[in-house]
Amino acid sequence: IVQYLMSLPKEYDIDPTAEDNEALRRAADEGHLEVVQYLISLPKEYGIDPAAEDNEALRWAADEGHLEVVQYLISLPKEYGIDPAAEDNYALRWAADSGHLKVVQYLISLPKEYGIDPAADDNSALRVAAYQGHLEVVQYLISLPKEYDIDPAAKDNEALHWAASSGRLEVVQYLMSLAGE
């Protein structure tokens, strides 16, 4: 359907970049890799910008757990401006908030030059994962090597407070098990 719409004559004014590339952002949000690839493959004169709105396509794909879309966007040549660490590592934080462990692991596995910092914003990825009850994400983040500077007690034990306030017993128990270490 997208290909058909793009093939319509100019008088129909089909603009894939309308609303700051919303077609691309929505396709990424829904995990439609083929549509994302097609839109990005359009000739340069269309002005498709996969990094529009501070890399929102990447953030939305990460938030929804669409690992293949995340990987594709990050694999684009540098001139596309994809920055997985944009907005203080929002892609990672949104993936953690939604419990998408594979996306979290992939982002953290990227080479250092991408600037992924799982401890960004006082360990917010850990805090939001704890709040949402995503025990596997919490455990993974805490298991990272010391150089990542993950601190389960950051912001005066906010991960514990948030897990408790949202009734996440398993996360509370896990965090409390760390107190004796």
Tab-separated table of N, CA and C in Angstrom:
chain	number	residue	atom	x	y	z
A	1	ILE	N	0.829	-1.186	0.000
A	1	ILE	CA	0.000	0.000	0.000
A	1	ILE	C	0.874	1.251	0.000
A	2	VAL	N	1.917	1.253	0.829
A	2	VAL	CA	2.815	2.409	0.877
A	2	VAL	C	3.454	2.635	-0.486
A	3	GLN	N	3.899	1.553	-1.116
A	3	GLN	CA	4.501	1.684	-2.447
A	3	GLN	C	3.495	2.250	-3.445
A	4	TYR	N	2.262	1.789	-3.362
A	4	TYR	CA	1.223	2.306	-4.255
A	4	TYR	C	1.017	3.803	-4.026
A	5	LEU	N	0.875	4.197	-2.776
A	5	LEU	CA	0.674	5.612	-2.475
A	5	LEU	C	1.821	6.466	-3.005
A	6	MET	N	3.039	5.960	-2.868
A	6	MET	CA	4.200	6.713	-3.334
A	6	MET	C	4.255	6.779	-4.857
A	7	SER	N	3.568	5.861	-5.529
A	7	SER	CA	3.591	5.855	-6.997
A	7	SER	C	2.533	6.772	-7.609
A	8	LEU	N	1.655	7.324	-6.784
A	8	LEU	CA	0.608	8.201	-7.305
A	8	LEU	C	1.217	9.478	-7.882
A	9	PRO	N	0.556	10.081	-8.860
A	9	PRO	CA	1.071	11.321	-9.458
A	9	PRO	C	1.236	12.434	-8.416
A	10	LYS	N	2.109	13.381	-8.715
A	10	LYS	CA	2.450	14.474	-7.795
A	10	LYS	C	1.225	15.272	-7.343
A	11	GLU	N	0.205	15.383	-8.194
A	11	GLU	CA	-0.957	16.200	-7.819
A	11	GLU	C	-1.683	15.666	-6.580
A	12	TYR	N	-1.420	14.420	-6.216
A	12	TYR	CA	-2.018	13.868	-5.000
A	12	TYR	C	-1.286	14.328	-3.746
A	13	ASP	N	-0.126	14.900	-3.920
A	13	ASP	CA	0.649	15.483	-2.822
A	13	ASP	C	0.931	14.487	-1.687
A	14	ILE	N	1.309	13.275	-2.060
A	14	ILE	CA	1.696	12.279	-1.064
A	14	ILE	C	3.083	12.659	-0.550
A	15	ASP	N	3.179	12.904	0.735
A	15	ASP	CA	4.439	13.367	1.320
A	15	ASP	C	4.850	12.441	2.463
A	16	PRO	N	5.838	11.581	2.249
A	16	PRO	CA	6.250	10.656	3.306
A	16	PRO	C	6.931	11.351	4.483
A	17	THR	N	7.253	12.642	4.323
A	17	THR	CA	7.905	13.359	5.428
A	17	THR	C	6.935	14.246	6.201
A	18	ALA	N	5.644	14.208	5.864
A	18	ALA	CA	4.660	15.034	6.568
A	18	ALA	C	4.714	14.754	8.065
A	19	GLU	N	4.420	15.796	8.813
A	19	GLU	CA	4.431	15.694	10.280
A	19	GLU	C	5.773	15.178	10.793
A	20	ASP	N	6.833	15.711	10.227
A	20	ASP	CA	8.197	15.371	10.643
A	20	ASP	C	8.468	13.870	10.562
A	21	ASN	N	8.184	13.305	9.390
A	21	ASN	CA	8.462	11.892	9.100
A	21	ASN	C	7.617	10.933	9.933
A	22	GLU	N	6.389	11.318	10.181
A	22	GLU	CA	5.535	10.482	11.027
A	22	GLU	C	5.271	9.105	10.432
A	23	ALA	N	5.199	8.987	9.118
A	23	ALA	CA	4.974	7.667	8.511
A	23	ALA	C	6.082	6.701	8.922
A	24	LEU	N	7.302	7.167	8.872
A	24	LEU	CA	8.441	6.332	9.266
A	24	LEU	C	8.388	6.022	10.758
A	25	ARG	N	8.108	7.024	11.557
A	25	ARG	CA	8.054	6.811	13.009
A	25	ARG	C	6.957	5.818	13.384
A	26	ARG	N	5.808	5.931	12.734
A	26	ARG	CA	4.704	4.998	13.030
A	26	ARG	C	5.037	3.578	12.575
A	27	ALA	N	5.667	3.450	11.417
A	27	ALA	CA	6.061	2.117	10.938
A	27	ALA	C	7.046	1.480	11.913
A	28	ALA	N	7.992	2.266	12.420
A	28	ALA	CA	8.958	1.749	13.398
A	28	ALA	C	8.251	1.352	14.687
A	29	ASP	N	7.313	2.173	15.127
A	29	ASP	CA	6.562	1.915	16.352
A	29	ASP	C	5.781	0.609	16.271
A	30	GLU	N	5.285	0.297	15.091
A	30	GLU	CA	4.493	-0.923	14.907
A	30	GLU	C	5.340	-2.124	14.485
A	31	GLY	N	6.642	-1.910	14.289
A	31	GLY	CA	7.532	-3.015	13.943
A	31	GLY	C	7.494	-3.435	12.492
A	32	HIS	N	7.060	-2.561	11.620
A	32	HIS	CA	6.960	-2.881	10.194
A	32	HIS	C	8.298	-2.604	9.508
A	33	LEU	N	9.218	-3.535	9.665
A	33	LEU	CA	10.572	-3.370	9.146
A	33	LEU	C	10.579	-3.093	7.651
A	34	GLU	N	9.768	-3.818	6.888
A	34	GLU	CA	9.770	-3.642	5.432
A	34	GLU	C	9.349	-2.230	5.043
A	35	VAL	N	8.394	-1.664	5.767
A	35	VAL	CA	7.944	-0.299	5.477
A	35	VAL	C	9.041	0.692	5.850
A	36	VAL	N	9.671	0.487	6.997
A	36	VAL	CA	10.785	1.347	7.409
A	36	VAL	C	11.874	1.315	6.342
A	37	GLN	N	12.242	0.121	5.911
A	37	GLN	CA	13.287	-0.017	4.889
A	37	GLN	C	12.880	0.662	3.583
A	38	TYR	N	11.634	0.483	3.184
A	38	TYR	CA	11.162	1.087	1.940
A	38	TYR	C	11.227	2.610	2.020
A	39	LEU	N	10.699	3.175	3.085
A	39	LEU	CA	10.692	4.632	3.206
A	39	LEU	C	12.109	5.199	3.194
A	40	ILE	N	13.014	4.542	3.892
A	40	ILE	CA	14.399	5.024	3.932
A	40	ILE	C	15.078	4.855	2.578
A	41	SER	N	14.624	3.885	1.795
A	41	SER	CA	15.239	3.655	0.481
A	41	SER	C	14.752	4.626	-0.595
A	42	LEU	N	13.751	5.429	-0.285
A	42	LEU	CA	13.250	6.388	-1.275
A	42	LEU	C	14.361	7.354	-1.673
A	43	PRO	N	14.299	7.892	-2.887
A	43	PRO	CA	15.335	8.837	-3.321
A	43	PRO	C	15.498	10.005	-2.342
A	44	LYS	N	16.710	10.527	-2.270
A	44	LYS	CA	17.054	11.589	-1.318
A	44	LYS	C	16.137	12.809	-1.425
A	45	GLU	N	15.621	13.090	-2.624
A	45	GLU	CA	14.789	14.291	-2.779
A	45	GLU	C	13.512	14.244	-1.940
A	46	TYR	N	13.120	13.069	-1.482
A	46	TYR	CA	11.962	12.989	-0.593
A	46	TYR	C	12.282	13.533	0.796
A	47	GLY	N	13.536	13.506	1.175
A	47	GLY	CA	13.939	14.068	2.462
A	47	GLY	C	13.588	13.226	3.671
A	48	ILE	N	13.515	11.926	3.491
A	48	ILE	CA	13.225	11.043	4.628
A	48	ILE	C	14.336	11.197	5.666
A	49	ASP	N	13.932	11.382	6.914
A	49	ASP	CA	14.901	11.564	7.995
A	49	ASP	C	14.610	10.567	9.111
A	50	PRO	N	15.321	9.433	9.135
A	50	PRO	CA	15.059	8.444	10.184
A	50	PRO	C	15.440	8.927	11.583
A	51	ALA	N	16.185	10.032	11.663
A	51	ALA	CA	16.572	10.573	12.971
A	51	ALA	C	15.665	11.730	13.405
A	52	ALA	N	14.564	11.952	12.694
A	52	ALA	CA	13.659	13.062	13.018
A	52	ALA	C	13.164	12.963	14.453
A	53	GLU	N	12.854	14.140	14.993
A	53	GLU	CA	12.327	14.209	16.359
A	53	GLU	C	13.265	13.524	17.355
A	54	ASP	N	14.544	13.830	17.264
A	54	ASP	CA	15.551	13.257	18.169
A	54	ASP	C	15.506	11.735	18.208
A	55	ASN	N	15.513	11.136	17.021
A	55	ASN	CA	15.573	9.676	16.888
A	55	ASN	C	14.335	8.974	17.443
A	56	GLU	N	13.194	9.597	17.251
A	56	GLU	CA	11.964	9.031	17.790
A	56	GLU	C	11.613	7.679	17.178
A	57	ALA	N	11.918	7.460	15.906
A	57	ALA	CA	11.638	6.150	15.301
A	57	ALA	C	12.377	5.056	16.063
A	58	LEU	N	13.618	5.311	16.392
A	58	LEU	CA	14.411	4.343	17.153
A	58	LEU	C	13.837	4.167	18.555
A	59	ARG	N	13.502	5.264	19.201
A	59	ARG	CA	12.952	5.178	20.561
A	59	ARG	C	11.633	4.414	20.572
A	60	TRP	N	10.770	4.696	19.589
A	60	TRP	CA	9.480	4.004	19.549
A	60	TRP	C	9.669	2.522	19.277
A	61	ALA	N	10.573	2.177	18.390
A	61	ALA	CA	10.839	0.759	18.103
A	61	ALA	C	11.383	0.062	19.348
A	62	ALA	N	12.279	0.726	20.069
A	62	ALA	CA	12.837	0.151	21.304
A	62	ALA	C	11.745	-0.024	22.354
A	63	ASP	N	10.889	0.970	22.487
A	63	ASP	CA	9.801	0.929	23.462
A	63	ASP	C	8.848	-0.227	23.195
A	64	GLU	N	8.658	-0.553	21.935
A	64	GLU	CA	7.741	-1.636	21.572
A	64	GLU	C	8.443	-2.988	21.425
A	65	GLY	N	9.766	-3.011	21.620
A	65	GLY	CA	10.502	-4.276	21.564
A	65	GLY	C	10.783	-4.788	20.169
A	66	HIS	N	10.777	-3.927	19.180
A	66	HIS	CA	11.012	-4.337	17.796
A	66	HIS	C	12.517	-4.341	17.512
A	67	LEU	N	13.159	-5.404	17.966
A	67	LEU	CA	14.614	-5.514	17.885
A	67	LEU	C	15.131	-5.380	16.458
A	68	GLU	N	14.478	-6.016	15.494
A	68	GLU	CA	14.963	-5.950	14.105
A	68	GLU	C	14.924	-4.526	13.562
A	69	VAL	N	13.914	-3.769	13.927
A	69	VAL	CA	13.834	-2.373	13.489
A	69	VAL	C	14.934	-1.563	14.168
A	70	VAL	N	15.131	-1.785	15.458
A	70	VAL	CA	16.204	-1.101	16.190
A	70	VAL	C	17.549	-1.399	15.533
A	71	GLN	N	17.812	-2.668	15.268
A	71	GLN	CA	19.086	-3.056	14.646
A	71	GLN	C	19.244	-2.426	13.266
A	72	TYR	N	18.182	-2.416	12.484
A	72	TYR	CA	18.256	-1.835	11.146
A	72	TYR	C	18.567	-0.340	11.218
A	73	LEU	N	17.846	0.379	12.050
A	73	LEU	CA	18.070	1.823	12.145
A	73	LEU	C	19.497	2.134	12.588
A	74	ILE	N	19.993	1.389	13.554
A	74	ILE	CA	21.354	1.634	14.042
A	74	ILE	C	22.392	1.255	12.992
A	75	SER	N	22.046	0.323	12.114
A	75	SER	CA	23.000	-0.108	11.083
A	75	SER	C	23.106	0.872	9.911
A	76	LEU	N	22.231	1.851	9.867
A	76	LEU	CA	22.269	2.816	8.763
A	76	LEU	C	23.587	3.593	8.777
A	77	PRO	N	24.049	4.033	7.615
A	77	PRO	CA	25.281	4.834	7.569
A	77	PRO	C	25.175	6.082	8.452
A	78	LYS	N	26.305	6.549	8.926
A	78	LYS	CA	26.371	7.683	9.855
A	78	LYS	C	25.637	8.921	9.346
A	79	GLU	N	25.625	9.118	8.015
A	79	GLU	CA	25.005	10.340	7.482
A	79	GLU	C	23.509	10.440	7.793
A	80	TYR	N	22.887	9.339	8.197
A	80	TYR	CA	21.478	9.387	8.569
A	80	TYR	C	21.270	9.981	9.961
A	81	GLY	N	22.319	10.058	10.744
A	81	GLY	CA	22.240	10.714	12.044
A	81	GLY	C	21.574	9.922	13.145
A	82	ILE	N	21.478	8.626	12.987
A	82	ILE	CA	20.869	7.806	14.037
A	82	ILE	C	21.782	7.817	15.262
A	83	ASP	N	21.204	8.147	16.397
A	83	ASP	CA	21.962	8.219	17.645
A	83	ASP	C	21.209	7.438	18.719
A	84	PRO	N	21.631	6.201	18.998
A	84	PRO	CA	20.911	5.405	19.990
A	84	PRO	C	21.010	5.965	21.410
A	85	ALA	N	21.935	6.899	21.636
A	85	ALA	CA	22.073	7.507	22.961
A	85	ALA	C	21.363	8.859	23.050
A	86	ALA	N	20.609	9.239	22.018
A	86	ALA	CA	19.927	10.538	22.004
A	86	ALA	C	19.000	10.686	23.204
A	87	GLU	N	18.813	11.949	23.581
A	87	GLU	CA	17.913	12.266	24.691
A	87	GLU	C	18.304	11.515	25.966
A	88	ASP	N	19.591	11.487	26.241
A	88	ASP	CA	20.107	10.856	27.463
A	88	ASP	C	19.726	9.375	27.550
A	89	ASN	N	19.931	8.670	26.419
A	89	ASN	CA	19.718	7.220	26.347
A	89	ASN	C	18.248	6.809	26.474
A	90	TYR	N	17.368	7.592	25.874
A	90	TYR	CA	15.942	7.278	25.942
A	90	TYR	C	15.589	5.937	25.318
A	91	ALA	N	16.231	5.560	24.235
A	91	ALA	CA	15.902	4.262	23.620
A	91	ALA	C	16.114	3.137	24.633
A	92	LEU	N	17.219	3.190	25.346
A	92	LEU	CA	17.507	2.180	26.369
A	92	LEU	C	16.493	2.271	27.508
A	93	ARG	N	16.214	3.471	27.953
A	93	ARG	CA	15.273	3.635	29.064
A	93	ARG	C	13.877	3.159	28.682
A	94	TRP	N	13.449	3.463	27.462
A	94	TRP	CA	12.118	3.027	27.044
A	94	TRP	C	12.063	1.516	26.903
A	95	ALA	N	13.120	0.909	26.412
A	95	ALA	CA	13.160	-0.556	26.306
A	95	ALA	C	13.113	-1.181	27.701
A	96	ALA	N	13.859	-0.603	28.645
A	96	ALA	CA	13.853	-1.103	30.025
A	96	ALA	C	12.479	-0.914	30.659
A	97	ASP	N	11.876	0.237	30.438
A	97	ASP	CA	10.561	0.547	30.988
A	97	ASP	C	9.500	-0.433	30.489
A	98	SER	N	9.666	-0.893	29.266
A	98	SER	CA	8.695	-1.823	28.682
A	98	SER	C	9.090	-3.287	28.861
A	99	GLY	N	10.250	-3.534	29.467
A	99	GLY	CA	10.668	-4.902	29.757
A	99	GLY	C	11.236	-5.670	28.584
A	100	HIS	N	11.751	-4.983	27.596
A	100	HIS	CA	12.286	-5.645	26.407
A	100	HIS	C	13.774	-5.945	26.601
A	101	LEU	N	14.031	-7.049	27.279
A	101	LEU	CA	15.388	-7.430	27.653
A	101	LEU	C	16.309	-7.543	26.447
A	102	LYS	N	15.856	-8.152	25.362
A	102	LYS	CA	16.734	-8.324	24.191
A	102	LYS	C	17.142	-6.983	23.594
A	103	VAL	N	16.245	-6.022	23.587
A	103	VAL	CA	16.587	-4.691	23.081
A	103	VAL	C	17.579	-4.028	24.033
A	104	VAL	N	17.341	-4.142	25.326
A	104	VAL	CA	18.266	-3.591	26.324
A	104	VAL	C	19.650	-4.199	26.129
A	105	GLN	N	19.715	-5.511	26.016
A	105	GLN	CA	21.003	-6.190	25.833
A	105	GLN	C	21.688	-5.751	24.546
A	106	TYR	N	20.926	-5.640	23.473
A	106	TYR	CA	21.513	-5.222	22.198
A	106	TYR	C	22.095	-3.816	22.307
A	107	LEU	N	21.332	-2.895	22.841
A	107	LEU	CA	21.814	-1.515	22.940
A	107	LEU	C	23.079	-1.432	23.788
A	108	ILE	N	23.102	-2.144	24.891
A	108	ILE	CA	24.281	-2.107	25.761
A	108	ILE	C	25.473	-2.786	25.102
A	109	SER	N	25.222	-3.723	24.199
A	109	SER	CA	26.320	-4.428	23.523
A	109	SER	C	26.963	-3.609	22.405
A	110	LEU	N	26.360	-2.487	22.051
A	110	LEU	CA	26.926	-1.664	20.976
A	110	LEU	C	28.311	-1.154	21.366
A	111	PRO	N	29.180	-0.936	20.388
A	111	PRO	CA	30.509	-0.393	20.696
A	111	PRO	C	30.414	0.931	21.459
A	112	LYS	N	31.423	1.210	22.244
A	112	LYS	CA	31.444	2.391	23.117
A	112	LYS	C	31.188	3.701	22.375
A	113	GLU	N	31.621	3.783	21.101
A	113	GLU	CA	31.455	5.049	20.373
A	113	GLU	C	29.987	5.447	20.178
A	114	TYR	N	29.063	4.525	20.402
A	114	TYR	CA	27.648	4.873	20.310
A	114	TYR	C	27.173	5.645	21.540
A	115	GLY	N	27.920	5.589	22.611
A	115	GLY	CA	27.601	6.378	23.794
A	115	GLY	C	26.482	5.842	24.660
A	116	ILE	N	26.163	4.574	24.514
A	116	ILE	CA	25.110	3.993	25.352
A	116	ILE	C	25.605	3.936	26.793
A	117	ASP	N	24.794	4.463	27.688
A	117	ASP	CA	25.155	4.496	29.104
A	117	ASP	C	23.975	3.986	29.922
A	118	PRO	N	24.025	2.728	30.364
A	118	PRO	CA	22.895	2.191	31.125
A	118	PRO	C	22.705	2.868	32.484
A	119	ALA	N	23.710	3.632	32.931
A	119	ALA	CA	23.590	4.345	34.201
A	119	ALA	C	23.183	5.809	34.003
A	120	ALA	N	22.835	6.192	32.777
A	120	ALA	CA	22.475	7.589	32.495
A	120	ALA	C	21.326	8.051	33.382
A	121	ASP	N	21.335	9.336	33.662
A	121	ASP	CA	20.271	9.960	34.456
A	121	ASP	C	20.073	9.221	35.780
A	122	ASP	N	21.178	9.045	36.489
A	122	ASP	CA	21.143	8.369	37.797
A	122	ASP	C	20.451	7.015	37.741
A	123	ASN	N	20.861	6.201	36.760
A	123	ASN	CA	20.361	4.826	36.646
A	123	ASN	C	18.855	4.760	36.381
A	124	SER	N	18.371	5.663	35.546
A	124	SER	CA	16.922	5.684	35.297
A	124	SER	C	16.429	4.412	34.613
A	125	ALA	N	17.247	3.768	33.776
A	125	ALA	CA	16.809	2.517	33.146
A	125	ALA	C	16.492	1.472	34.219
A	126	LEU	N	17.334	1.389	35.213
A	126	LEU	CA	17.111	0.454	36.319
A	126	LEU	C	15.869	0.850	37.115
A	127	ARG	N	15.727	2.126	37.390
A	127	ARG	CA	14.585	2.586	38.187
A	127	ARG	C	13.256	2.310	37.483
A	128	VAL	N	13.187	2.603	36.177
A	128	VAL	CA	11.908	2.385	35.481
A	128	VAL	C	11.614	0.896	35.315
A	129	ALA	N	12.648	0.096	35.118
A	129	ALA	CA	12.434	-1.358	35.032
A	129	ALA	C	11.922	-1.892	36.371
A	130	ALA	N	12.476	-1.380	37.468
A	130	ALA	CA	12.022	-1.792	38.799
A	130	ALA	C	10.566	-1.377	39.016
A	131	TYR	N	10.247	-0.161	38.660
A	131	TYR	CA	8.883	0.348	38.825
A	131	TYR	C	7.869	-0.499	38.055
A	132	GLN	N	8.251	-0.914	36.858
A	132	GLN	CA	7.343	-1.696	36.018
A	132	GLN	C	7.362	-3.186	36.357
A	133	GLY	N	8.264	-3.599	37.246
A	133	GLY	CA	8.317	-4.999	37.655
A	133	GLY	C	9.043	-5.919	36.697
A	134	HIS	N	9.929	-5.378	35.901
A	134	HIS	CA	10.665	-6.181	34.926
A	134	HIS	C	11.930	-6.745	35.580
A	135	LEU	N	11.734	-7.816	36.347
A	135	LEU	CA	12.806	-8.406	37.137
A	135	LEU	C	14.004	-8.803	36.287
A	136	GLU	N	13.778	-9.430	35.130
A	136	GLU	CA	14.910	-9.858	34.291
A	136	GLU	C	15.754	-8.675	33.835
A	137	VAL	N	15.115	-7.565	33.516
A	137	VAL	CA	15.859	-6.373	33.104
A	137	VAL	C	16.635	-5.819	34.293
A	138	VAL	N	15.996	-5.757	35.450
A	138	VAL	CA	16.671	-5.288	36.664
A	138	VAL	C	17.889	-6.160	36.947
A	139	GLN	N	17.713	-7.465	36.923
A	139	GLN	CA	18.829	-8.383	37.191
A	139	GLN	C	19.942	-8.219	36.165
A	140	TYR	N	19.577	-8.090	34.909
A	140	TYR	CA	20.592	-7.920	33.864
A	140	TYR	C	21.392	-6.639	34.086
A	141	LEU	N	20.706	-5.542	34.319
A	141	LEU	CA	21.411	-4.271	34.511
A	141	LEU	C	22.353	-4.342	35.708
A	142	ILE	N	21.886	-4.924	36.790
A	142	ILE	CA	22.723	-5.015	37.992
A	142	ILE	C	23.893	-5.967	37.776
A	143	SER	N	23.739	-6.936	36.882
A	143	SER	CA	24.819	-7.901	36.627
A	143	SER	C	25.916	-7.354	35.716
A	144	LEU	N	25.704	-6.179	35.150
A	144	LEU	CA	26.715	-5.615	34.248
A	144	LEU	C	28.026	-5.370	34.991
A	145	PRO	N	29.150	-5.435	34.282
A	145	PRO	CA	30.441	-5.180	34.932
A	145	PRO	C	30.488	-3.802	35.599
A	146	LYS	N	31.343	-3.681	36.590
A	146	LYS	CA	31.470	-2.454	37.391
A	146	LYS	C	31.670	-1.202	36.546
A	147	GLU	N	32.356	-1.333	35.395
A	147	GLU	CA	32.640	-0.140	34.584
A	147	GLU	C	31.370	0.553	34.084
A	148	TYR	N	30.239	-0.131	34.122
A	148	TYR	CA	28.983	0.493	33.702
A	148	TYR	C	28.380	1.368	34.797
A	149	ASP	N	28.889	1.251	36.001
A	149	ASP	CA	28.499	2.116	37.115
A	149	ASP	C	27.011	2.015	37.469
A	150	ILE	N	26.472	0.814	37.377
A	150	ILE	CA	25.076	0.602	37.763
A	150	ILE	C	24.991	0.628	39.286
A	151	ASP	N	24.079	1.424	39.790
A	151	ASP	CA	23.938	1.586	41.236
A	151	ASP	C	22.477	1.383	41.626
A	152	PRO	N	22.145	0.212	42.177
A	152	PRO	CA	20.753	-0.029	42.553
A	152	PRO	C	20.264	0.897	43.668
A	153	ALA	N	21.197	1.558	44.366
A	153	ALA	CA	20.814	2.475	45.437
A	153	ALA	C	20.804	3.938	44.978
A	154	ALA	N	20.927	4.176	43.680
A	154	ALA	CA	20.970	5.550	43.162
A	154	ALA	C	19.725	6.333	43.567
A	155	LYS	N	19.913	7.629	43.699
A	155	LYS	CA	18.829	8.547	44.069
A	155	LYS	C	18.127	8.080	45.342
A	156	ASP	N	18.937	7.777	46.340
A	156	ASP	CA	18.426	7.386	47.656
A	156	ASP	C	17.481	6.184	47.568
A	157	ASN	N	17.952	5.147	46.840
A	157	ASN	CA	17.226	3.874	46.719
A	157	ASN	C	15.890	3.994	45.985
A	158	GLU	N	15.870	4.849	44.974
A	158	GLU	CA	14.623	5.066	44.250
A	158	GLU	C	14.124	3.808	43.534
A	159	ALA	N	15.015	2.948	43.062
A	159	ALA	CA	14.568	1.708	42.413
A	159	ALA	C	13.737	0.878	43.393
A	160	LEU	N	14.211	0.767	44.607
A	160	LEU	CA	13.479	0.030	45.643
A	160	LEU	C	12.160	0.731	45.960
A	161	HIS	N	12.212	2.043	46.118
A	161	HIS	CA	10.993	2.795	46.441
A	161	HIS	C	9.949	2.638	45.339
A	162	TRP	N	10.410	2.762	44.091
A	162	TRP	CA	9.469	2.676	42.974
A	162	TRP	C	8.894	1.265	42.842
A	163	ALA	N	9.732	0.250	43.036
A	163	ALA	CA	9.240	-1.131	42.964
A	163	ALA	C	8.211	-1.379	44.065
A	164	ALA	N	8.504	-0.880	45.260
A	164	ALA	CA	7.575	-1.054	46.379
A	164	ALA	C	6.271	-0.306	46.124
A	165	SER	N	6.373	0.926	45.641
A	165	SER	CA	5.160	1.730	45.434
A	165	SER	C	4.260	1.159	44.345
A	166	SER	N	4.839	0.395	43.432
A	166	SER	CA	4.020	-0.200	42.369
A	166	SER	C	3.701	-1.673	42.643
A	167	GLY	N	4.045	-2.138	43.855
A	167	GLY	CA	3.675	-3.489	44.260
A	167	GLY	C	4.454	-4.602	43.587
A	168	ARG	N	5.688	-4.344	43.228
A	168	ARG	CA	6.509	-5.329	42.509
A	168	ARG	C	7.330	-6.151	43.507
A	169	LEU	N	6.678	-7.099	44.149
A	169	LEU	CA	7.283	-7.872	45.230
A	169	LEU	C	8.570	-8.569	44.808
A	170	GLU	N	8.580	-9.231	43.652
A	170	GLU	CA	9.794	-9.950	43.227
A	170	GLU	C	10.978	-9.005	43.069
A	171	VAL	N	10.732	-7.826	42.541
A	171	VAL	CA	11.812	-6.849	42.375
A	171	VAL	C	12.263	-6.349	43.742
A	172	VAL	N	11.319	-6.073	44.627
A	172	VAL	CA	11.670	-5.640	45.984
A	172	VAL	C	12.509	-6.715	46.665
A	173	GLN	N	12.081	-7.961	46.576
A	173	GLN	CA	12.836	-9.054	47.196
A	173	GLN	C	14.235	-9.161	46.605
A	174	TYR	N	14.339	-9.045	45.302
A	174	TYR	CA	15.655	-9.120	44.660
A	174	TYR	C	16.550	-7.975	45.117
A	175	LEU	N	16.030	-6.767	45.103
A	175	LEU	CA	16.843	-5.624	45.527
A	175	LEU	C	17.254	-5.760	46.990
A	176	MET	N	16.358	-6.253	47.823
A	176	MET	CA	16.696	-6.454	49.238
A	176	MET	C	17.742	-7.549	49.406
A	177	SER	N	17.746	-8.533	48.512
A	177	SER	CA	18.758	-9.596	48.600
A	177	SER	C	20.155	-9.044	48.338
A	178	LEU	N	20.229	-7.910	47.674
A	178	LEU	CA	21.528	-7.287	47.397
A	178	LEU	C	22.063	-6.537	48.603
A	179	ALA	N	21.193	-6.229	49.557
A	179	ALA	CA	21.594	-5.433	50.719
A	179	ALA	C	22.667	-6.125	51.543
A	180	GLY	N	22.663	-7.431	51.564
A	180	GLY	CA	23.644	-8.168	52.350
A	180	GLY	C	24.967	-8.375	51.644
A	181	GLU	N	25.032	-8.017	50.367
A	181	GLU	CA	26.261	-8.260	49.592
A	181	GLU	C	27.292	-7.192	49.835
